XYZ file of C-alpha atoms in Angstrom:
646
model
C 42.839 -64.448 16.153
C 45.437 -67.433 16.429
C 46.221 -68.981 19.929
C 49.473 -66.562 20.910
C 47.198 -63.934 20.377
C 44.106 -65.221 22.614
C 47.081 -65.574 25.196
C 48.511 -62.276 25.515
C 44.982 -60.497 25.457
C 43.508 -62.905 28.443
C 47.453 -61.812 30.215
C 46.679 -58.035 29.952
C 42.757 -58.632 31.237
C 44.718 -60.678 33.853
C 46.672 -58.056 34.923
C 44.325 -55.218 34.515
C 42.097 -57.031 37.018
C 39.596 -58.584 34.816
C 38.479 -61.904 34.660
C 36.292 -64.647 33.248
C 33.271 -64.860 34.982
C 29.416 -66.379 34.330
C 27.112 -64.163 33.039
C 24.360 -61.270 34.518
C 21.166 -63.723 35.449
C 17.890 -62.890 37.259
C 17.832 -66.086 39.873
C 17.889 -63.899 42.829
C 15.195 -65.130 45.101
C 12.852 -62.431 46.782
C 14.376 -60.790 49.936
C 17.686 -62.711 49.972
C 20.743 -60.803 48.869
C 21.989 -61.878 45.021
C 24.548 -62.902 44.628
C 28.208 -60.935 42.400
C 26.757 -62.268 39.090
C 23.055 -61.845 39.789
C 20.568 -58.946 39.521
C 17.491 -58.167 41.233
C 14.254 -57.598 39.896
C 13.118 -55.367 42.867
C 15.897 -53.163 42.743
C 16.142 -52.698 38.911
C 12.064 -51.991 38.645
C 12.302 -50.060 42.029
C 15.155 -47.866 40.108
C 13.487 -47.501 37.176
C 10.045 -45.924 38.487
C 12.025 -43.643 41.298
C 13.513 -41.978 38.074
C 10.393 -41.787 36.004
C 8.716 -40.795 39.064
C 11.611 -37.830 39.822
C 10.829 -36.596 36.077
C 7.509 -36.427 36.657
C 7.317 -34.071 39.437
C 9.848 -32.023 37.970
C 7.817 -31.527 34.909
C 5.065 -30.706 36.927
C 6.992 -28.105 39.207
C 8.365 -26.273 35.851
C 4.666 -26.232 34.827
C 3.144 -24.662 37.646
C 5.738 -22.423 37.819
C 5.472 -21.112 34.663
C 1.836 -20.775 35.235
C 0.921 -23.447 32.003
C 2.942 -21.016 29.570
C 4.889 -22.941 26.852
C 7.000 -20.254 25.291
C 9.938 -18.839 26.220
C 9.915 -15.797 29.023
C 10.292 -12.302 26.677
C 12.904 -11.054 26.950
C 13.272 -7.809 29.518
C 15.679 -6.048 27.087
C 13.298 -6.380 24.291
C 10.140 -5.031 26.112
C 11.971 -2.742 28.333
C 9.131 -2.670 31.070
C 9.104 0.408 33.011
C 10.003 -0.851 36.680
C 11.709 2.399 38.248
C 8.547 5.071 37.709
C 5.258 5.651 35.938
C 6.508 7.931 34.042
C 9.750 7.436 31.467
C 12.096 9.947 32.147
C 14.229 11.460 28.726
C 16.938 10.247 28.228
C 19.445 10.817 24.971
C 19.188 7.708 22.339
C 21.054 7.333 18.765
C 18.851 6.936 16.111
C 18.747 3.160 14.654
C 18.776 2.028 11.247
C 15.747 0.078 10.091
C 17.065 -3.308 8.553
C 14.218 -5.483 8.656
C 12.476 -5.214 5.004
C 9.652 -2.756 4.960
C 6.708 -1.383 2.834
C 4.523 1.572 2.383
C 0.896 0.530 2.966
C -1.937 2.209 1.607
C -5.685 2.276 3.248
C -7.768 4.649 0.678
C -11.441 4.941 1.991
C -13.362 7.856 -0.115
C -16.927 8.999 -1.167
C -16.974 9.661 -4.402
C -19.778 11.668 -5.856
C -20.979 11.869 -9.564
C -24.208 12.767 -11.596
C -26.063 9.759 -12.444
C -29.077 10.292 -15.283
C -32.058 7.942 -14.327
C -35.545 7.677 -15.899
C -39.092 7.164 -13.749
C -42.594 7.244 -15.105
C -41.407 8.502 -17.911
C -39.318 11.850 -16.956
C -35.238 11.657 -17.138
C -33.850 13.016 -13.926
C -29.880 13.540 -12.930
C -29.205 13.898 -9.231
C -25.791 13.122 -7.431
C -25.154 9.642 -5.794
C -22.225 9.069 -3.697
C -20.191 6.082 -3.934
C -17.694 4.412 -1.758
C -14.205 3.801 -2.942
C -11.749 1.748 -1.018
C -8.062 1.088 -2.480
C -5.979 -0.576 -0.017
C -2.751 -2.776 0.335
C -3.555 -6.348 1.494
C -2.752 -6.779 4.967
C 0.884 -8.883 5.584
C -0.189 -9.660 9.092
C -2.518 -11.511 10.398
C -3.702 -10.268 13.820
C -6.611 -10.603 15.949
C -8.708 -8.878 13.232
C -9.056 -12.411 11.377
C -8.877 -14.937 14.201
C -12.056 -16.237 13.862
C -12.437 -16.790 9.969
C -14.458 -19.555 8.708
C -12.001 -22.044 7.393
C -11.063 -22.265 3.689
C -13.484 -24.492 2.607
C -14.134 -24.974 -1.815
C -17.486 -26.369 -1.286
C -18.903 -23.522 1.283
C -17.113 -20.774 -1.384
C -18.812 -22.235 -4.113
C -22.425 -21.716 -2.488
C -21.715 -18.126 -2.141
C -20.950 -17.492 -5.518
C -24.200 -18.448 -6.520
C -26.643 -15.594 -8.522
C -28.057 -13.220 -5.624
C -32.597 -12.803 -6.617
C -33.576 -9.528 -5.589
C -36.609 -8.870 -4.604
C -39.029 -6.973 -6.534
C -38.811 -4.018 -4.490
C -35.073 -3.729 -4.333
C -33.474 -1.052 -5.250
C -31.758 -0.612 -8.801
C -28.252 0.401 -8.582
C -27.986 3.087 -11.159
C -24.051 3.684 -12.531
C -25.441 5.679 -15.605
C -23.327 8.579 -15.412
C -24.649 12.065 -16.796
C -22.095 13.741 -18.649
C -21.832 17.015 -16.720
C -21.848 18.763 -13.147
C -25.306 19.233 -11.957
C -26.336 20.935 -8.350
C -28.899 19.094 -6.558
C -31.246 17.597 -9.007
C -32.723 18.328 -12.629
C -35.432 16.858 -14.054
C -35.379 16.604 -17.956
C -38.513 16.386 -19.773
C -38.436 16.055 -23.700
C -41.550 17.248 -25.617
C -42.005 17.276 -29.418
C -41.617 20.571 -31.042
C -44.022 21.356 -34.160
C -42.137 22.517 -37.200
C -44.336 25.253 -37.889
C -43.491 27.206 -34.773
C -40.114 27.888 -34.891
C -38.448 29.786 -32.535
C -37.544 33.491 -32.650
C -33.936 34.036 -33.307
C -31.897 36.071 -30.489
C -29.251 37.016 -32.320
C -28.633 38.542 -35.635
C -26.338 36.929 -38.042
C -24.871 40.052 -37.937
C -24.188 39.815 -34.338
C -22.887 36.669 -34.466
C -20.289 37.923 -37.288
C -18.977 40.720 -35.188
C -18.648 38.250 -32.463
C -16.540 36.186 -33.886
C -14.434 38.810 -35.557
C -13.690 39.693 -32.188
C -12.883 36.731 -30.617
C -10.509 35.141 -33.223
C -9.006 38.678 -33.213
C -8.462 39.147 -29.587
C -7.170 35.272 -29.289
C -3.995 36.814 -31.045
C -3.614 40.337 -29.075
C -4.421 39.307 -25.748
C -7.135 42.258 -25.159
C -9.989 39.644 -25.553
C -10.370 37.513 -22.708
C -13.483 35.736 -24.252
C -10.743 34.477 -26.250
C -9.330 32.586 -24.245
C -11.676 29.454 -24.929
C -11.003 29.274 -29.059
C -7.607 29.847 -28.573
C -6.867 26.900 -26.006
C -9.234 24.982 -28.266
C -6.452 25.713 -31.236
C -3.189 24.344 -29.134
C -2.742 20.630 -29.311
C -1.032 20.393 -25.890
C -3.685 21.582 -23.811
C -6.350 18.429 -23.011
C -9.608 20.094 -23.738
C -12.151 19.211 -20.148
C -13.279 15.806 -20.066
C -16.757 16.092 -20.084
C -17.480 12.759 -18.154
C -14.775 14.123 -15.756
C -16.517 17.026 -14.787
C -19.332 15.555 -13.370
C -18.046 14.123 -10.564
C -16.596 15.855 -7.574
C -15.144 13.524 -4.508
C -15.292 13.842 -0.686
C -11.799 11.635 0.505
C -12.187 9.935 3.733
C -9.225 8.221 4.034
C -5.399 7.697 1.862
C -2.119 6.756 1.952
C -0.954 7.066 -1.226
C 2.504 4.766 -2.397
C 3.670 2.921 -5.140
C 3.424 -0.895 -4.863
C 6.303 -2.655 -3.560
C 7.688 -6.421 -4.003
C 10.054 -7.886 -1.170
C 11.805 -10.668 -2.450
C 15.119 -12.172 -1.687
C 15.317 -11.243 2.243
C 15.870 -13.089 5.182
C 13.201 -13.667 7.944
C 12.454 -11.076 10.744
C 10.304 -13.215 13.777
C 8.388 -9.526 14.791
C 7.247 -6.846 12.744
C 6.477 -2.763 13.607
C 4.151 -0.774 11.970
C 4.258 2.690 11.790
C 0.983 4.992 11.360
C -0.225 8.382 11.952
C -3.494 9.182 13.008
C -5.399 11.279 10.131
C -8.371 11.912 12.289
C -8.700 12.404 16.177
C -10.753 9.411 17.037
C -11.070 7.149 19.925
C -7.985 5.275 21.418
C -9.866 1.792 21.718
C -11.419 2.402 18.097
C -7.894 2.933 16.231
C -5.902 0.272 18.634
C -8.855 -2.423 17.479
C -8.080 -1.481 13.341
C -4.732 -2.654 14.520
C -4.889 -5.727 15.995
C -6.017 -5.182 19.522
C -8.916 -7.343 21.115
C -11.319 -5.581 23.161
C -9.306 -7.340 26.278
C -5.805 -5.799 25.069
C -7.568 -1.869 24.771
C -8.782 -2.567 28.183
C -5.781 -3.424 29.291
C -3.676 -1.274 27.533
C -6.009 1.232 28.981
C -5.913 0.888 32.635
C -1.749 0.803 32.103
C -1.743 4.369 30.877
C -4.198 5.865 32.731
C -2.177 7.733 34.962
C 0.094 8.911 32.035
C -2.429 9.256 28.611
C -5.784 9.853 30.597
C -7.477 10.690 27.681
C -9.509 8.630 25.607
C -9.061 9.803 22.083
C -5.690 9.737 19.763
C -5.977 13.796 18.384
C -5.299 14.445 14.311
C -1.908 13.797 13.409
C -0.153 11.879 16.467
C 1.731 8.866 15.831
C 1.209 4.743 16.542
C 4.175 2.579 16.640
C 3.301 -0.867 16.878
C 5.364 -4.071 17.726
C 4.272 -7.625 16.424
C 5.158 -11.026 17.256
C 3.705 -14.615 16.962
C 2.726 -17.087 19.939
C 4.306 -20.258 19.906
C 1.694 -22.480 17.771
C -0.012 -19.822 16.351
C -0.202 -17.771 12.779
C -1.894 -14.934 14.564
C 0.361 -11.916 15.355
C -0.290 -9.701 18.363
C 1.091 -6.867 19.598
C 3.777 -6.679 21.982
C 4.420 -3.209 22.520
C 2.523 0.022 21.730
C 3.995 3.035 21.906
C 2.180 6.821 21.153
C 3.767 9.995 20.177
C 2.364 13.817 19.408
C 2.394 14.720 16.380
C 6.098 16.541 16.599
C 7.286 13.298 17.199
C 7.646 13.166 21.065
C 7.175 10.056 23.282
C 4.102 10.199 24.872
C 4.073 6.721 26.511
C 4.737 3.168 25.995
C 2.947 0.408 26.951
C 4.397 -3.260 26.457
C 2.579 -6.614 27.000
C 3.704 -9.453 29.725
C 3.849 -13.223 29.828
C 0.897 -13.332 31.746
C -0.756 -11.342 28.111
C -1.374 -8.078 30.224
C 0.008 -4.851 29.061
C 2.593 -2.493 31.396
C 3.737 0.213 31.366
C 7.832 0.269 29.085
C 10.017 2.708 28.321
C 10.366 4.665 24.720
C 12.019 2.263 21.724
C 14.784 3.720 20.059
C 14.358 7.161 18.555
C 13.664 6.942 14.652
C 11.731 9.141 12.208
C 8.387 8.902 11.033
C 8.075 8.598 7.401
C 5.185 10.447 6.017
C 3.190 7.362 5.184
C 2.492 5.086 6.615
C 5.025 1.824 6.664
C 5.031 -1.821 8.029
C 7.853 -4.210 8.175
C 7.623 -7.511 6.733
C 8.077 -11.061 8.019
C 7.986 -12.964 4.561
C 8.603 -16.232 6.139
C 4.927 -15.507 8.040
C 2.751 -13.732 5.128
C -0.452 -14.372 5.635
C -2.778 -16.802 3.139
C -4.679 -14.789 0.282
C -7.469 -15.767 1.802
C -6.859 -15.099 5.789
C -5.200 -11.062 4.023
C -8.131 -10.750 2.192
C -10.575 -11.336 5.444
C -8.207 -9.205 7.311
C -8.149 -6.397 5.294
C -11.630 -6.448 4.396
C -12.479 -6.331 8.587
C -9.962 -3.281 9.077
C -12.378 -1.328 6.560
C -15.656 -2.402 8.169
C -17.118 -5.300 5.801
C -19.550 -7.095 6.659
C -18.413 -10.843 6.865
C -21.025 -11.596 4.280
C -19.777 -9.079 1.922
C -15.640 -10.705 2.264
C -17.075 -14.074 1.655
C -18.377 -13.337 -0.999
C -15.459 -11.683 -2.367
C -13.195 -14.572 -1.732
C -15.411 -16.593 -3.466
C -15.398 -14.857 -6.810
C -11.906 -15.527 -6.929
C -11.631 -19.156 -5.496
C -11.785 -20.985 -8.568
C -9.033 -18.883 -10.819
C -6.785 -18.340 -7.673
C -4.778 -20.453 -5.170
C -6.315 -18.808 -1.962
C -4.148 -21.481 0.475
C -1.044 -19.169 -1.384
C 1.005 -16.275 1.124
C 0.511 -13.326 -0.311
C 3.158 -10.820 -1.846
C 4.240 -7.819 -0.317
C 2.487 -5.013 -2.305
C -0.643 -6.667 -3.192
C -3.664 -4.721 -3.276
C -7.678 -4.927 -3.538
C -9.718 -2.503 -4.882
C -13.570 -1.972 -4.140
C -16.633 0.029 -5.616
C -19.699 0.408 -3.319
C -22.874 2.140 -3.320
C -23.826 4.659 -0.917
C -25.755 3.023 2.280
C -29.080 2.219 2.005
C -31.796 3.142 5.067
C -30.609 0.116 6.935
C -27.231 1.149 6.432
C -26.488 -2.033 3.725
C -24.340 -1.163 1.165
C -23.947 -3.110 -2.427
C -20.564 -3.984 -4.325
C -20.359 -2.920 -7.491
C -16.952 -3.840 -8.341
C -13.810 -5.665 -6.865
C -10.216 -5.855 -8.447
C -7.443 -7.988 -7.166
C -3.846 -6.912 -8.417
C -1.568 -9.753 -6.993
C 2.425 -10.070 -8.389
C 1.153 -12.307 -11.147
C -1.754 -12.023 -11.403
C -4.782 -9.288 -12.075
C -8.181 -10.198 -11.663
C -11.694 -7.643 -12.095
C -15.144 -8.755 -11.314
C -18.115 -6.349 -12.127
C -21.644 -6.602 -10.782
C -24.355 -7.216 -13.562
C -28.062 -7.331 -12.685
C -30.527 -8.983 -15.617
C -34.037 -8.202 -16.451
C -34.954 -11.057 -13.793
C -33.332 -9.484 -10.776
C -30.236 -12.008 -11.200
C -27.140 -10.075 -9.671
C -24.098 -12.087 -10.722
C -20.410 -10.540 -11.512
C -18.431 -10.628 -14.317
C -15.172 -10.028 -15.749
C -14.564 -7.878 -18.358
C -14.841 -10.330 -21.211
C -18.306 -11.295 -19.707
C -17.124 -14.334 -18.070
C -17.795 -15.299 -14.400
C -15.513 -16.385 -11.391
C -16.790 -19.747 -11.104
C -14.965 -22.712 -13.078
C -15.982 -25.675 -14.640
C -13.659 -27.703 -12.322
C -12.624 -27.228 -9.191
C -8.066 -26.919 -8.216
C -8.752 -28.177 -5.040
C -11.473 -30.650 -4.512
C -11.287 -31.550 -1.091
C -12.385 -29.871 2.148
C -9.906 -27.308 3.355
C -7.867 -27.249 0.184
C -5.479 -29.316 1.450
C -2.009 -28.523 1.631
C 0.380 -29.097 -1.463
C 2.667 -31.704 -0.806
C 3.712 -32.567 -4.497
C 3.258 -30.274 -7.733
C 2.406 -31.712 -11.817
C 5.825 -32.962 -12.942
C 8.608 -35.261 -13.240
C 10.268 -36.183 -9.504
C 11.986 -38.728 -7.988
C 9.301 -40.920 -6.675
C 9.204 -41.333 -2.975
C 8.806 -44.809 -3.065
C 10.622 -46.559 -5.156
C 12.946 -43.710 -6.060
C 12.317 -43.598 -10.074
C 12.793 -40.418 -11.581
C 9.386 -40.187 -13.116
C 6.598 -38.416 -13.996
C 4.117 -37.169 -10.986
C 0.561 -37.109 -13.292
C -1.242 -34.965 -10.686
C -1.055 -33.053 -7.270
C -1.119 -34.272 -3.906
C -3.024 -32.258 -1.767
C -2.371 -33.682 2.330
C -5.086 -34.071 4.803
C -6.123 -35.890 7.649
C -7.256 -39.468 7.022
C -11.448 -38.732 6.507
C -11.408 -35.777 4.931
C -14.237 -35.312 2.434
C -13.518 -35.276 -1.133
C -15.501 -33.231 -3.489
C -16.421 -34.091 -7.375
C -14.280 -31.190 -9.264
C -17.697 -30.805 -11.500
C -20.850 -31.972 -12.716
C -19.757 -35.269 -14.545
C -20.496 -39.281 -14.654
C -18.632 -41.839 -12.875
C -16.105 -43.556 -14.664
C -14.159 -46.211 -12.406
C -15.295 -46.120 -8.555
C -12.899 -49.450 -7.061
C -9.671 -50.589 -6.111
C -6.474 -49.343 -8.899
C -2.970 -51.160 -7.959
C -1.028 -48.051 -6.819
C -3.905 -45.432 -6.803
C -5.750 -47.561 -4.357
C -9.075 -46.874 -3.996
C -9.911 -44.943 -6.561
C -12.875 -42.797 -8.574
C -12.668 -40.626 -11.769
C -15.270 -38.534 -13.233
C -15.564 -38.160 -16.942
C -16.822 -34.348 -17.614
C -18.238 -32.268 -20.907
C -15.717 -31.653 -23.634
C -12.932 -34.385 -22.833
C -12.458 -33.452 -19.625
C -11.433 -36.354 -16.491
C -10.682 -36.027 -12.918
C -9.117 -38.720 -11.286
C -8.993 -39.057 -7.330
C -7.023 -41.494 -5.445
C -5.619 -42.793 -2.436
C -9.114 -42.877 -0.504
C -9.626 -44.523 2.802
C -13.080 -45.099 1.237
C -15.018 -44.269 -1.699
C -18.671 -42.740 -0.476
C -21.782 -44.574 -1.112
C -23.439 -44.724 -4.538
C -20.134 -44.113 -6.509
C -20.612 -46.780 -9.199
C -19.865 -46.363 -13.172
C -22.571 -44.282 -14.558
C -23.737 -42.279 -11.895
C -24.116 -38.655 -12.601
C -22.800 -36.219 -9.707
C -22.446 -32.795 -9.399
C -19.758 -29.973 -8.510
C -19.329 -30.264 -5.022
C -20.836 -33.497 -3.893
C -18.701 -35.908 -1.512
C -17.165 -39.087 -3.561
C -14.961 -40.178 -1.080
C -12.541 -39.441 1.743
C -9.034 -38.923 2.150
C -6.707 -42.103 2.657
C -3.788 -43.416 2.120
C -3.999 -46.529 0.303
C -2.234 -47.966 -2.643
C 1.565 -46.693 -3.177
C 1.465 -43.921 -0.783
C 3.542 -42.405 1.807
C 0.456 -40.770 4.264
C -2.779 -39.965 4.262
C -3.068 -37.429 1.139
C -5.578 -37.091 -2.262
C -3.607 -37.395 -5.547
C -5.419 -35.725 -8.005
C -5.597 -35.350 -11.907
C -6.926 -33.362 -14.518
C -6.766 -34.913 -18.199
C -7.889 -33.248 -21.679
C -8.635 -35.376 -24.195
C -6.804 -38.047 -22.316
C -3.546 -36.656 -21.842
C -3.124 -34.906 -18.445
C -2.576 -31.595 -17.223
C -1.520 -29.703 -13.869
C -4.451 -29.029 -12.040
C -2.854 -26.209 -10.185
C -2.081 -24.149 -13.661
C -3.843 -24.911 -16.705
C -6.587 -22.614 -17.550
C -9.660 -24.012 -17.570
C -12.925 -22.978 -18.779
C -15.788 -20.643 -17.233
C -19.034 -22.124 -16.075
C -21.103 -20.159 -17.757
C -20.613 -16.467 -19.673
C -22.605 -13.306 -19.324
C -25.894 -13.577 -22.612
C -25.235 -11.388 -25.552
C -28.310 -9.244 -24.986
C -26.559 -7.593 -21.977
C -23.068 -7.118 -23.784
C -24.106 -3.685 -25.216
C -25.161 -2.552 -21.419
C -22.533 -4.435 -19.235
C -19.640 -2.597 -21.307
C -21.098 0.744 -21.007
C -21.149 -0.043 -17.107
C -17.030 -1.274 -17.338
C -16.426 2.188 -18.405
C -18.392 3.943 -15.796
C -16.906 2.371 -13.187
C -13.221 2.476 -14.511
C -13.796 6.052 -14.811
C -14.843 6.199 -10.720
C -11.961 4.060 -9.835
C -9.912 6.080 -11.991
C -10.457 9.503 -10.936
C -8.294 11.882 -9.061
C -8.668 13.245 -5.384
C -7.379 14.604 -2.458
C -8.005 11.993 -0.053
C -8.268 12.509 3.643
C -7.320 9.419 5.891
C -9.922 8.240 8.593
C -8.297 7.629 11.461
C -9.542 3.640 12.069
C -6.277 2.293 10.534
C-alpha cells in the first residue's frame, strides 16, 4: 500500500470515529479503576467463572429434572398413553400399510418318536424313543433374553469344544433306527434252527397257485381288492412305503412353518413389531418373558392391566403385537408397547412403557391384519451378532446356557461370530428325550446362514469320547485361530490392497487389523515355535509363530510382548504372547495380524484352513450310518403344533 493510500484509509477511520490508540495491557493495579486502554484481571477471571459457574447449575437443573435420563422424552403420539379412561373406547381407524421390511419367523419345537433296535445281554430289543426337534429362525433382535451373555471370547470357546468323558455309567444314546412301526416294545431273540427239522408247510403249492391267479386277475377287473397291493407295486408313479419312514410317528409341539427370507437393499427402521399368535393358552408372564420381557416389565405390565385383562393366562389362539426400540447406548431392544387381541382380532388392551421404564396403560395401534404366521419387522442397521442371535434364540427355546456355549463353540473357528446376522437364518437341533434329571443330550446341530451351511454330528468312541463331527468326519475346531485376541476384536481393516493411512501409498494391507483397547491379551493362533519375539520398524513390537506344514502367524503392534516369548519357545493354541498396542506405524491401539503359507500370505478372515484333527477310520463305517439316521429325523414330515412360549 503506497503513501496516498495509507492517507485516505487513516481519513475514513478519522471520520468514522476511530483512532490510533496504545494497545489492551494488564497494568491495572488492584482496586483502582483501569484505565480506557487497560483491562482488569479481577473482572475478566470474575467473568469468566460467573459463566462457567451459570452452566453448571443449569446442567445440573436439566439433570434433576429429567430424573438422570439421557434420551430423548418418547414421544406421546407414538405411545399414545391412555390419559382420558382405563378403558379405550372404539373408535373407527384406516388400516395402515406395513413399510418397514418384514419376515416370517419360524419357532418349530416337536417330539419326534421312532423305533430304535438296541441289543443287551445278548437279546435285540426295539422300543420307541422320543426325540426333540427344534427348527427355528435366528432371532433379529436382541432383547432382554441375551443381556447377560458371556462375552465373545476365542480362548473361553475353545475350552468348550474340548472331547466331553462320560462316565462309565452314562447312558448310550442309541440312534439305531429299526426299520418298521412297532407298539410298545419287542424283544427279538435269534436261535439256530437244525436242518433236520424243518418246518411243516401251511400252504399247498396249490394254494399258493390259485392265489395268485386271483390276485393278478382281479388287479385288472377291479373285483379283487387283495389286488390292490401287486397292482400299485406295477405303476411306476406311485412311491412304494418307505420302510424306514414308517417307523416313526411324531408328536409336534410347536411350528411356524415359512420359507426363508433375505432382506437386503432397505433402509433402516429405529423400532421393530412383532406379530405372534398364541398356539397354546399359557401364562401371560411365561409368553411376555419368550419375548423380551424381564420379570420387572411382566410385573409391571401386570399391575397396568389389571383392571382391564384380570386374567393371568393368554387362551389358544389370541394375538401379541409387540413394539421394539433401543435405549440410547445400548444394543438391547425392549419393548415399548404391548398390545393383546382375541383371537377374532379385537383389541383387548394396550399397555405402553414410560420414561420412567414403567408400563401404562395406551390406546389400540392402528388396525392391521394378522397374517397367519407369525412375522417380525426388521431393523438391518441393528441385527444382532451371530453369536448374541444364536444365545438368544437358543434361551427363547429353553437351553441350558451350557448347552448354547457349546454350540457356539463348534462353529467359532469356521465362522465370523462378531458378524450381524442375515434375515432368514436358521438353526436346526436334534436332542434326546430327557433323562431322570431332566438333562437332555445334542445329537445334532445345523447352521444354514446366507453363505454359508454348516452340520455338526455327535460321535461317541469306544472310550466314552463324545466329540462332533461334520459330515466328512472332520471337527469344528481349526488348526489356527481368525481372531486371536480376547473379544475378537473389531475389524478395522480387511486382507488387501488400500490406501495406507499413514503415508497414503496405495499398497498392499498383508493382514487384518482387529481394534482393541490398549492391554488386551493376545492369543497364539496355534500350537507352534517362536520365530521373532522384538522390536520390527513399522510392526513395532512384534512376535510370529512358525506352525506345522508352512504355516506363520505374525502379530504386531503390541504395547508389550508377554514374558518368555523368545525364538524357540514352543506355545500352544490359546496361550497369551502379548497385548494389544499401538506401536510402530500405527494409527491406535489395534493387533495387525497375518497368516502366511509357505511364505506368501493369506487373509486370515477367508482362507480355509485345515481341521485339527479328523474323526479315525474305524468309526467311518458307524458315524455314516448315524448321518443318515438323523437326516432322516430332521427330514421327516409332521403336523406341528406351536407351544405357546414364543
Amino acid at each position: 500500500m503506497n503513501a496516498v493510500k495509507r492517507k485516505q484509509e487513516k481519513a475514513l477511520l478519522k471520520s468514522a470515529g476511530f483512532r490510533d490508540g496504545a494497545a489492551l495491557s494488564l497494568r491495572a493495579l488492584r482496586n483502582n479503576i483501569p484505565e480506557s486502554r487497560e483491562v482488569s484481571l479481577t473482572w475478566l477471571s470474575g467473568t469468566i467463572l460467573t459463566g462457567l459457574t451459570g452452566a453448571l447449575l443449569m446442567a445440573a437443573v436439566l439433570y434433576v429434572s429429567f430424573d438422570g435420563k439421557q434420551n430423548f422424552s418418547t414421544p406421546y403420539e407414538s405411545l399414545q398413553v391412555e390419559t382420558a379412561s382405563l378403558i379405550p373406547t372404539p373408535e373407527v381407524m384406516q388400516k395402515t400399510d406395513r413399510v418397514r421390511p418384514v419376515a416370517a419367523t419360524r419357532s418349530e419345537k416337536e417330539i419326534i418318536e421312532a423305533s430304535i433296535r438296541e441289543n443287551a445281554d445278548g437279546v435285540s430289543k426295539i422300543r420307541r424313543q422320543p426325540f426333540e426337534r427344534i427348527k427355528a429362525t435366528l432371532a433379529t433382535t436382541a432383547t432382554a433374553l441375551s443381556q447377560d451373555i458371556p462375552a465373545y471370547d476365542p480362548v473361553a470357546l475353545l475350552r468348550r469344544n474340548q472331547p466331553i468323558a462320560l462316565p462309565d455309567d452314562t447312558r448310550t444314546i442309541n440312534t439305531d433306527i429299526y426299520g418298521a412301526e412297532v407298539e410298545g416294545e419287542v424283544t427279538v431273540v435269534q436261535a439256530s434252527l437244525t436242518l433236520d427239522q424243518a418246518p411243516v408247510p401251511q400252504i399247498t403249492d396249490a394254494i399258493a397257485s390259485d392265489y395268485v391267479r386271483a390276485t393278478v386277475e382281479g388287479a385288472y377287473t377291479g373285483f379283487d381288492g387283495t389286488a390292490l397291493a401287486y397292482a400299485s407295486a406295477q405303476i411306476d408313479n406311485i412311491n412304494p412305503l418307505s420302510v424306514v419312514r414308517d417307523g416313526f410317528t411324531s408328536v409336534a409341539q410347536n411350528v411356524s412353518i415359512v420359507p426363508r427370507t433375505n432382506i437386503e437393499g432397505v433402509n433402516s427402521v429405529f423400532r421393530t413389531e412383532r406379530l405372534l399368535t398364541v398356539r397354546k393358552t399359557s401364562a401371560f408372564g411365561d409368553v411376555l418373558s419368550k419375548n423380551g420381557f424381564t420379570q420387572a416389565m411382566v410385573d409391571s405390565v401386570g399391575g397396568a392391566i389389571k383392571n382391564v385383562y384380570p386374567s393371568a393366562a393368554l387362551n389358544q389362539g389370541m394375538k401379541l403385537r409387540i413394539l421394539f426400540g433401543n435405549e440410547l447406548g445400548s444394543e438391547i431392544q425392549i419393548p415399548f408397547r404391548m398390545s393383546v387381541y382375541t383371537k377374532a382380532e379385537q383389541h383387548v388392551v394396550t399397555v405402553a412403557r414410560t420414561d420412567r421404564g414403567q408400563y401404562v396403560l395406551g390406546l389400540a395401534p392402528p388396525t392391521i391384519n394378522f397374517p397367519e404366521e407369525d412375522t417380525e419387522e426388521i431393523d438391518v442397521a441393528n441385527l444382532p451378532s451371530l453369536y448374541r442371535s444364536i444365545f438368544e434364540t437358543g434361551r427363547k427355546h429353553d437351553l441350558p446356557d451350557t448347552m448354547i456355549e457349546r454350540i457356539v463353540a463348534m462353529f467359532a473357528y469356521d465362522l465370523d461370530l462378531t458378524k450381524r446376522i442375515n434375515a432368514g437364518d436358521n438353526v436346526e437341533l436334534l436332542m434326546s428325550e430327557p433323562d431322570e434329571e431332566g438333562r437332555k443330550e445334542l445329537l445334532y446341530v445345523g447352521l444354514n446362514l446366507a453363505n454359508a451351511t454348516r452340520q455338526m454330528y455327535r460321535h461317541q468312541s469306544d472310550e466314552g469320547l463324545v466329540d462332533f463331527y461334520d459330515e466328512n468326519g472332520q471337527t469344528g475346531k481349526k488348526f489356527l485361530m481368525r481372531r486371536p485376541l480376547k473379544g475378537g476384536g473389531k475389524l478395522r481393516s480387511n486382507y488387501g490392497y488400500r490406501v495406507h493411512p499413514i503415508f497414503k501409498t496405495y499398497k498392499l494391507h498383508t493382514g487384518v487389523d482387529l481394534s482393541a483397547r490398549t492391554g488386551t491379551p493376545i492369543y497364539a493362533g496355534g500350537n507352534g515355535v517362536v520365530k521373532r519375539a522384538q522390536w520390527v520398524s513399522g510392526y513395532g513390537r512384534f512376535v510370529s509363530l512358525s506352525h506345522a506344514n508352512g504355516y506363520e502367524t505374525a502379530y504386531a503392534h503390541m504395547t508389550r510382548i508377554a514374558d518368555g516369548m523368545r525364538p524357540g519357545v514352543r506355545v500352544r493354541q490359546g496361550q497369551i504372547i502379548g497385548y494389544v498396542g499401538s506401536t510402530g506405524y500405527s494409527t491406535g491401539p489395534h493387533l495387525h495380524y497375518e497368516i502366511k503359507i509357505n511364505g506368501r500370505t493369506v487373509d486370515p478372515l477367508g482362507v480355509r484352513l485345515p481341521r485339527d484333527k479328523a474323526l479315525p477310520n474305524k468309526y467311518r463305517g458307524k458315524f455314516e450310518q448315524t448321518i443318515a439316521q438323523i437326516q432322516e429325523l430332521m427330514a421327516r414330515e409332521s403336523t406341528p403344533i406351536n407351544v405357546a412360549e414364543r
